[in-house]
Coordinates of C-alpha atoms and ligand atoms in Angstrom, one line a residue:
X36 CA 51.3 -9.7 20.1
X37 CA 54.9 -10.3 21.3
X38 CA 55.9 -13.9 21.5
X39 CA 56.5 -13.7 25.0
X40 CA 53.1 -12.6 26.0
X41 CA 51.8 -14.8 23.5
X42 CA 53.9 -18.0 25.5
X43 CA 52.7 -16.8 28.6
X44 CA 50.8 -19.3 30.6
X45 CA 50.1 -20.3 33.9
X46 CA 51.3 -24.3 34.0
X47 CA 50.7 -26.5 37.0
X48 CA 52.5 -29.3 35.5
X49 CA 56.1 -28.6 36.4
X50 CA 59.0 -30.6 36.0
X51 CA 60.7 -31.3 39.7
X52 CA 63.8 -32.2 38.7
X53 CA 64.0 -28.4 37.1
X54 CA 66.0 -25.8 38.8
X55 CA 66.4 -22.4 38.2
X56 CA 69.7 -20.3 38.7
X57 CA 70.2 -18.1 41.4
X58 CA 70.9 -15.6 38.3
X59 CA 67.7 -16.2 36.6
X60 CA 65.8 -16.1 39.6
X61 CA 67.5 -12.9 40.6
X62 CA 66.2 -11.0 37.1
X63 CA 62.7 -12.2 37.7
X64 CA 62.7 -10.6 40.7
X65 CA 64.7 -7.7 39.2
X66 CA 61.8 -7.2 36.6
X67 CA 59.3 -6.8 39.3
X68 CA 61.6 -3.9 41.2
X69 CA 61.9 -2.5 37.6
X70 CA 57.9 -2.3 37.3
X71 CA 56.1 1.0 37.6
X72 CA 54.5 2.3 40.7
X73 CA 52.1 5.3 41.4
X74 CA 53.3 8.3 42.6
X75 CA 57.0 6.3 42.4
X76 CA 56.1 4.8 46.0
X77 CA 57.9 1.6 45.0
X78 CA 55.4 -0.3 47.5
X79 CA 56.4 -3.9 46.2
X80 CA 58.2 -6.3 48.3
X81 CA 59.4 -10.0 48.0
X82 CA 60.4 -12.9 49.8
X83 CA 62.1 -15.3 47.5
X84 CA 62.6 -19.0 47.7
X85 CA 64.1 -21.2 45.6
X86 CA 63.9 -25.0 45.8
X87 CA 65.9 -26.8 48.3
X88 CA 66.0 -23.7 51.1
X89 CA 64.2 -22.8 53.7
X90 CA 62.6 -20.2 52.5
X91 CA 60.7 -22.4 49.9
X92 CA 59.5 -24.8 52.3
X93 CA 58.3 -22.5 54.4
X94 CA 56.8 -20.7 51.4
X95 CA 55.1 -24.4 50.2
X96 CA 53.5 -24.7 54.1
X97 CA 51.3 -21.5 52.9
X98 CA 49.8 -23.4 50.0
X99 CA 46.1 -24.1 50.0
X100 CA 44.7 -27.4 49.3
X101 CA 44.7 -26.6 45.3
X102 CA 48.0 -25.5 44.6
X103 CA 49.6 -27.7 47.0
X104 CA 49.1 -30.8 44.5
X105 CA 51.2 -28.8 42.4
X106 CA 53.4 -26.1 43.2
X107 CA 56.1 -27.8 44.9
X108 CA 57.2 -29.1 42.0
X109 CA 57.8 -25.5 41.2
X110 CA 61.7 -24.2 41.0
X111 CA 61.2 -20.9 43.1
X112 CA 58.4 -19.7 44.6
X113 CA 58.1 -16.0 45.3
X114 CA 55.9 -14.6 47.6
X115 CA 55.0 -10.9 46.4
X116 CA 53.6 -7.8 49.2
X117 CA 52.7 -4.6 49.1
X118 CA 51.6 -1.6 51.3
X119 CA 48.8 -1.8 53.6
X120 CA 47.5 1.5 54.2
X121 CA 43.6 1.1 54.3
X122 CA 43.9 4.5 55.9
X123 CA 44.6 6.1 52.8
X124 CA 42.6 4.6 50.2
X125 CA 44.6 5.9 47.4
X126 CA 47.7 4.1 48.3
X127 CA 45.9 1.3 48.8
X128 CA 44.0 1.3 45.8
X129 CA 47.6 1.7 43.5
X130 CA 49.6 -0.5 45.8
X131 CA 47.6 -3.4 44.7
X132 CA 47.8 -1.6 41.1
X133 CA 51.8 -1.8 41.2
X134 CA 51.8 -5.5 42.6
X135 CA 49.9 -6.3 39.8
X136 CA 52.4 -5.2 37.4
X137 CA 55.4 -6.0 39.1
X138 CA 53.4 -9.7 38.4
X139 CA 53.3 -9.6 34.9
X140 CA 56.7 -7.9 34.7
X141 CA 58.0 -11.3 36.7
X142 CA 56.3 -13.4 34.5
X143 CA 57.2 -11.9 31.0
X144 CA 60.9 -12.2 32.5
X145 CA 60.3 -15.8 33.7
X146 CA 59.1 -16.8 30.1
X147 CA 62.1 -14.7 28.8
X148 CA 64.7 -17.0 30.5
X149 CA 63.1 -19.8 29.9
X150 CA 60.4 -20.4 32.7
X151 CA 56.4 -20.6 32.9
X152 CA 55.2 -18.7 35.8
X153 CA 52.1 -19.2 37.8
X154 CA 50.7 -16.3 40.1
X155 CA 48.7 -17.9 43.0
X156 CA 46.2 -16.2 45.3
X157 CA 45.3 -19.7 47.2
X158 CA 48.0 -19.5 50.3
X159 CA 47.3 -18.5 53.8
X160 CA 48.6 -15.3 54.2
X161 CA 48.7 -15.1 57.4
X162 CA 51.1 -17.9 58.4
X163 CA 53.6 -16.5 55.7
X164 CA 53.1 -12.9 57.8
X165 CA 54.0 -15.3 60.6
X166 CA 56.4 -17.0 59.2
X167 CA 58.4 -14.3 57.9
X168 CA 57.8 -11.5 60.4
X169 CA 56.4 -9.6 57.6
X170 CA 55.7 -5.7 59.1
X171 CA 52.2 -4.8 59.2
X172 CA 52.1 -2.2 56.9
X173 CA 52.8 -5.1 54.6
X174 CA 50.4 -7.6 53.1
X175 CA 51.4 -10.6 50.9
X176 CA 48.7 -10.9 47.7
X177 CA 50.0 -12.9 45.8
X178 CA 52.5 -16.1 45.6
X179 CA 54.3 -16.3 42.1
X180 CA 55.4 -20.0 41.0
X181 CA 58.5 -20.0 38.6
X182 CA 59.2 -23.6 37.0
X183 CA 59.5 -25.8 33.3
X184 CA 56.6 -27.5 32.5
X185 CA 57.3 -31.1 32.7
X186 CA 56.7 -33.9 29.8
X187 CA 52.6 -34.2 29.9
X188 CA 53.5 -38.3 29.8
X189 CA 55.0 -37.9 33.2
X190 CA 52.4 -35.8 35.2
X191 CA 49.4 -37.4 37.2
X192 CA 45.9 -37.4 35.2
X193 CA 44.9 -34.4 36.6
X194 CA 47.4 -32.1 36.2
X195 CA 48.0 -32.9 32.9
X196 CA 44.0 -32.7 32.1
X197 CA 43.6 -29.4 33.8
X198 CA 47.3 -28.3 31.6
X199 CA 45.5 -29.2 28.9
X200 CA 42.1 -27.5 28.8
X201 CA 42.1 -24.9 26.0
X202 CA 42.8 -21.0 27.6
X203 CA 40.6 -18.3 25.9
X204 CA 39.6 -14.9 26.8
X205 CA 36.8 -12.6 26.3
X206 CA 36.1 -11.7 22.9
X207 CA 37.9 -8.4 22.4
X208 CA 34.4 -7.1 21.0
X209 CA 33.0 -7.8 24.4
X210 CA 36.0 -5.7 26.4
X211 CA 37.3 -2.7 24.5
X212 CA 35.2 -0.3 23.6
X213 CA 35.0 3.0 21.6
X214 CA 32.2 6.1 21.4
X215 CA 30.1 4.5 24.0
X216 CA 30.7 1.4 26.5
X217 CA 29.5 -1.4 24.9
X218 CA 30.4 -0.4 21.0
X219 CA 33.4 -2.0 20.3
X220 CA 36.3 -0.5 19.5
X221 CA 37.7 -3.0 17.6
X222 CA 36.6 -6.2 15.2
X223 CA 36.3 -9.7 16.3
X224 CA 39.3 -11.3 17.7
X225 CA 39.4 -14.7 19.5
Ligands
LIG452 C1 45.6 -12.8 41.3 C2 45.6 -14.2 40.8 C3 45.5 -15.2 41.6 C4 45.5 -16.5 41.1 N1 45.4 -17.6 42.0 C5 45.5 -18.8 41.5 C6 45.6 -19.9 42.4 O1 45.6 -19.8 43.7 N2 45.7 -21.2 41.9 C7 45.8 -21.4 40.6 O2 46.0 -22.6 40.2 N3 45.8 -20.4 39.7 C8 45.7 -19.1 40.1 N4 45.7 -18.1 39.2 C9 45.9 -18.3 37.8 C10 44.7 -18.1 37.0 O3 43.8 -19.2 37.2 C11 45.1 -18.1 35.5 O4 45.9 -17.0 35.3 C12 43.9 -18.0 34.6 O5 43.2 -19.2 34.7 C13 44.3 -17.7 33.2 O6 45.1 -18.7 32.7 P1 46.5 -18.3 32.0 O7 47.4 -17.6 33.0 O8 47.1 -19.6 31.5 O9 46.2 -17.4 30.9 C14 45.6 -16.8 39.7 C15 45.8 -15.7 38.9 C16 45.8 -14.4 39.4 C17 45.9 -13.2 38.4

């Protein structure tokens, strides 16, 4: 695999004396605009925030009990929408599809200049729709952290045990198949 999907992580241990440039920030974002999208729609919107402005601190008062123990230590926080258009379930359907991606596009970019990102699902949606006057055929999924894993010696207990638990995935034998669902298409791999 590429290094940078192979670095890829979502960290909760971030360093907050870290802070991102505006330039970095802005090709982050610029990744995600850059993503694919069905029927070239280009659905995907984002409210950016970036340590020390309003927009971040508004962006932390959205965080759920879990994530905020950790996230406003991050160096951005981007809050990422897309269409709402239950009406027409195909849209709908591939708008969540093209957030997705615009997601990992931001976080490839993030590792690429030198940051761990960390998508989050745990906010209140609703106060940032609030907050932000955020149209209606718009609906925030998810809320992307961007910031540098700190020094595990520095970082409360927890943080640094749940940092620390080993990541694994599905055996690929168990996920990709070939001929018939459920023979697998390749050998083992962890
Ligand atoms: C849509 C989505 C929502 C997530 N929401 C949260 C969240 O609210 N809080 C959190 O700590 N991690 C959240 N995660 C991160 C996952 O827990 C994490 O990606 C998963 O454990 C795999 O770890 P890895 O990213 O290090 O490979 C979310 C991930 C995705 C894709």
């Amino acid at each position: 695999m590429h290094e940078l999907i192979e670095s890829r992580w979502s960290a909760r241990g971030y360093d907050p004396g870290a802070s991102i440039s505006v330039h970095d920030l802005e090709t982050i974002v610029d990744a995600g605009r850059w993503a694919p999208t069905w029927g070239r729609l280009q659905p995907v919107r984002f409210v950016v925030g970036k340590r020390g402005d309003d927009t971040f601190d508004t962006l932390v008062g959205t965080l759920t009990r879990g994530n905020a123990g950790w996230a406003p230590r991050s160096a951005a926080l981007i809050l990422v929408c897309t269409s709402d258009r239950p009406d027409d379930p195909k849209e709908h359907t591939y708008a969540a599809v093209d957030l997705g991606l615009a997601v990992a596009q931001m976080s490839l970019q993030a590792v690429a200049v030198g940051f761990n990102a960390h998508p989050m699902a745990g906010f209140d949606a609703a106060a940032a729709v609030r907050a932000f006057d955020i149209p209606s055929d718009q609906r925030p999924l998810v809320l992307l952290a961007i910031g540098v894993p700190a020094d595990p010696a520095t970082l409360p207990d927890e943080i640094r045990e749940r940092d620390e638990q080993p990541r694994s995935r599905l055996p690929l034998s168990e996920v990709a198949f070939a001929g018939q669902w459920g023979t697998p298409a390749f050998g083992e791999r962890d």
